[in-house]
């Protein structure tokens, strides 16, 4: 069922409106004695420990420290051995457990979400939960449930959707899977953390109705699912940093939703001691800048009553106790089940594969057909995005190899060069072998010479190096450093694909226009403690032209073309455009002109503009498909699996037509402040409200068969709506349908309402000719609006339209239903 969490919320809505109203974001503070009472989740064992802990021991539990036996995880809280309180290890894990050891590299969460299948999300969580415990971890820093608000956000691939209902269903299911294996889940980033640009400082200004009806729904669902921890965001919300925001951390999270776990900061997201702990923050990560010595001093001088420290400790220990970490009742750590993880990774990638276009039966490809494979990610596995989502996979096959095993004659052309070609010896004076320069440990090597450019051209200089990012060679061209260090943690958030060469060397790039003639080149490289290997390469207009010519020739000679296009996103960096990077658009245009039976496979993080769309035969969206992505892609291309994915975000036509386009106050912000002035009209709701046609709408996705919808009926059940209809497979093969139910506004509410909202959905696999009657429940919460005057949900009664369709714009059935009061 797609409405499990929403039903729980609906019961709370119908039975507890008075309690919700009194505990909402009204600014009321809990009575003083509330700080002295035990947390609801704390038992005698926890209370006994709190009473016996010294102040220093308590404070040691409230901040991160250095793990003396690190497993490569993100965070660590030391034990209190005197009282038998064990250490905690905290690992990143949006798409698998991120440590130094091998783990199952699962498809990105956005690809999981594309399956519209909460049960699959639960099993996705089970794999991560089992592996996290097997790899020595106690807390998972995942899942992420921030909504996709802007197509530019660098972490869109790490989250689920632009729609609050879908995000809520999936986060609840995944948390159930994770924690069912004994690993503590951490929902993040609370809240309004919808971009990477200026994420450490941006002040998000958002009204109460918008907050509750969009972003907060997923976090509420996570709390209802029993998440053990919540991670506070970097940004400010309405003028106050999220990690010291009482409205978020206490009024909403604790008093309104009843959260009983603990709240930690994102890494280095704490800004205060007194304000943070009194607002409801429990743990600072990854160190004790504010919750270490400073907190002890605050307790000693009376600015923080010790009961606040006790409260935070109690919350942490209560979760540990719940998971059997205090009394030794936690089950033994399991062994990794790598085959089971791989099988689930492939299933998710196949289920989420989203076919956006398929003209003239371009797909599926016939077994044994001739295929030209084009593009760097056709030969190089694209597993995951960059930053905290990166996982060390067990293996990752090349799509080219998997296609070769299925097709007849297969040719390959690079098309777009990611890693550059050797600089000709004639271009460097004095002579320099730029392909493999070694610098011994403790030595310094320098080069002073000239780079001669035969004709004015665009050059991309590509540096490959073996040392740590902060110790790479220094390269100056005409006195300008080409690869300066990125500020802060920027050096470590550089992408999941383009930042590492196939042989493992780190990579940095610089594109610039060079005039004809000689340019001064100076290189300084230090061998450091372990020595250094580096090479300097280039791509130019001339080399690109040759690559495209080779790709066009391969396309003309083949029956079919599969062109792999990429966009490499990472934590810490937003995209500048939704267009494909580099010169991929020109490559696609040239190849599709040579052979219209071209399928473009997109390994991108989020929505992509496609000015080349009409020339293609097919477009298959695979996002970041994990370690089994090549096998899953081949299975869909050759028709072993029906492409069952549907878009969880609207795809804009271009950079000028989407909810935050043209308004810097909406994105990326002006003078440190960003306004969510689109209000509740996020994602597809904005396209409907503004009458703008997206390139592809929310919920869109094609099948290799066809489906018809018939006989819709809707009735009010006091828990919500029950919407029933028939779905028939009208094609000649088995396929996946994802019918979606949308509900229009209430005529009786004097609040802003969307044109329509997703009310429910169902994933179906139907045999050729099969018909099935489906019932989808629409929860009362989805039929309600947040009233900022009353500070609670109000049911939208009256006669309301209901649609059933294949996407937010492909609405095939309509009825009306009276929603009761």
PDB file of C-alpha atoms in Angstrom, residues 93-97 104-115 117-132 140 142-144 157-160 170-171 173-181 183 340-349 351-352 383-384 389 391 624-627:
ATOM      1  CA  UNK A  93      25.031   5.559   3.447  1.00  0.00           C
ATOM      2  CA  UNK A  94      22.477   7.060   1.031  1.00  0.00           C
ATOM      3  CA  UNK A  95      23.335   4.419  -1.587  1.00  0.00           C
ATOM      4  CA  UNK A  96      25.330   1.897   0.436  1.00  0.00           C
ATOM      5  CA  UNK A  97      27.644   1.918   3.438  1.00  0.00           C
ATOM      6  CA  UNK A 104      27.211  -3.028  -2.148  1.00  0.00           C
ATOM      7  CA  UNK A 105      27.037   0.124  -4.260  1.00  0.00           C
ATOM      8  CA  UNK A 106      23.292   0.487  -4.659  1.00  0.00           C
ATOM      9  CA  UNK A 107      21.592   2.692  -7.245  1.00  0.00           C
ATOM     10  CA  UNK A 108      21.110   6.306  -6.215  1.00  0.00           C
ATOM     11  CA  UNK A 109      17.977   6.937  -4.121  1.00  0.00           C
ATOM     12  CA  UNK A 110      16.424   8.934  -6.961  1.00  0.00           C
ATOM     13  CA  UNK A 111      16.561   5.774  -9.107  1.00  0.00           C
ATOM     14  CA  UNK A 112      15.058   3.736  -6.270  1.00  0.00           C
ATOM     15  CA  UNK A 113      12.259   6.293  -5.979  1.00  0.00           C
ATOM     16  CA  UNK A 114      11.533   6.017  -9.701  1.00  0.00           C
ATOM     17  CA  UNK A 115      10.143   2.534  -9.095  1.00  0.00           C
ATOM     18  CA  UNK A 117       7.506   0.950  -4.800  1.00  0.00           C
ATOM     19  CA  UNK A 118       7.724   1.346  -1.001  1.00  0.00           C
ATOM     20  CA  UNK A 119       8.304  -2.386  -0.553  1.00  0.00           C
ATOM     21  CA  UNK A 120      11.395  -2.136  -2.746  1.00  0.00           C
ATOM     22  CA  UNK A 121      12.545   0.822  -0.622  1.00  0.00           C
ATOM     23  CA  UNK A 122      12.145  -1.336   2.478  1.00  0.00           C
ATOM     24  CA  UNK A 123      14.318  -4.084   0.965  1.00  0.00           C
ATOM     25  CA  UNK A 124      16.848  -1.450  -0.163  1.00  0.00           C
ATOM     26  CA  UNK A 125      17.026  -0.382   3.485  1.00  0.00           C
ATOM     27  CA  UNK A 126      17.442  -3.984   4.604  1.00  0.00           C
ATOM     28  CA  UNK A 127      20.557  -4.413   2.455  1.00  0.00           C
ATOM     29  CA  UNK A 128      22.090  -1.233   3.870  1.00  0.00           C
ATOM     30  CA  UNK A 129      21.072  -2.143   7.410  1.00  0.00           C
ATOM     31  CA  UNK A 130      22.625  -5.604   7.244  1.00  0.00           C
ATOM     32  CA  UNK A 131      25.809  -4.359   5.594  1.00  0.00           C
ATOM     33  CA  UNK A 132      26.157  -1.466   7.994  1.00  0.00           C
ATOM     34  CA  UNK A 140      23.589   5.180   9.346  1.00  0.00           C
ATOM     35  CA  UNK A 142      20.733   8.279   5.892  1.00  0.00           C
ATOM     36  CA  UNK A 143      18.148   8.423   4.348  1.00  0.00           C
ATOM     37  CA  UNK A 144      17.898  11.923   2.909  1.00  0.00           C
ATOM     38  CA  UNK A 157      20.376  12.144  -6.761  1.00  0.00           C
ATOM     39  CA  UNK A 158      20.680  11.363  -3.028  1.00  0.00           C
ATOM     40  CA  UNK A 159      17.025  12.023  -2.295  1.00  0.00           C
ATOM     41  CA  UNK A 160      13.677  10.858  -3.612  1.00  0.00           C
ATOM     42  CA  UNK A 170       9.646   5.870   0.606  1.00  0.00           C
ATOM     43  CA  UNK A 171      11.557   7.303   3.567  1.00  0.00           C
ATOM     44  CA  UNK A 173       9.735   2.208   4.179  1.00  0.00           C
ATOM     45  CA  UNK A 174      13.510   2.547   3.899  1.00  0.00           C
ATOM     46  CA  UNK A 175      13.866   3.395   7.583  1.00  0.00           C
ATOM     47  CA  UNK A 176      11.828   0.314   8.411  1.00  0.00           C
ATOM     48  CA  UNK A 177      14.245  -1.789   6.393  1.00  0.00           C
ATOM     49  CA  UNK A 178      17.384  -0.229   7.863  1.00  0.00           C
ATOM     50  CA  UNK A 179      16.304  -0.399  11.480  1.00  0.00           C
ATOM     51  CA  UNK A 180      14.773  -3.831  11.116  1.00  0.00           C
ATOM     52  CA  UNK A 181      18.353  -5.060  10.678  1.00  0.00           C
ATOM     53  CA  UNK A 183      21.159  -0.287  12.380  1.00  0.00           C
ATOM     54  CA  UNK A 340      22.099 -10.808  -2.112  1.00  0.00           C
ATOM     55  CA  UNK A 341      23.186  -7.158  -2.135  1.00  0.00           C
ATOM     56  CA  UNK A 342      24.145  -7.377  -5.792  1.00  0.00           C
ATOM     57  CA  UNK A 343      20.821  -8.990  -6.689  1.00  0.00           C
ATOM     58  CA  UNK A 344      18.888  -6.224  -4.954  1.00  0.00           C
ATOM     59  CA  UNK A 345      21.074  -3.552  -6.577  1.00  0.00           C
ATOM     60  CA  UNK A 346      20.253  -4.944 -10.002  1.00  0.00           C
ATOM     61  CA  UNK A 347      16.551  -5.267  -9.206  1.00  0.00           C
ATOM     62  CA  UNK A 348      16.376  -1.624  -8.116  1.00  0.00           C
ATOM     63  CA  UNK A 349      18.236  -0.405 -11.201  1.00  0.00           C
ATOM     64  CA  UNK A 351      12.785  -1.301 -11.630  1.00  0.00           C
ATOM     65  CA  UNK A 352      13.731   2.380 -11.705  1.00  0.00           C
ATOM     66  CA  UNK A 383      28.429   3.843 -10.286  1.00  0.00           C
ATOM     67  CA  UNK A 384      27.562   6.774  -8.046  1.00  0.00           C
ATOM     68  CA  UNK A 389      27.248   9.061  -1.441  1.00  0.00           C
ATOM     69  CA  UNK A 391      30.734   3.676  -1.993  1.00  0.00           C
ATOM     70  CA  UNK A 624      23.477   6.688 -11.134  1.00  0.00           C
ATOM     71  CA  UNK A 625      22.692   2.971 -11.299  1.00  0.00           C
ATOM     72  CA  UNK A 626      25.162   1.473  -8.800  1.00  0.00           C
ATOM     73  CA  UNK A 627      27.506  -1.471  -9.225  1.00  0.00           C
TER      74      UNK A 627
END
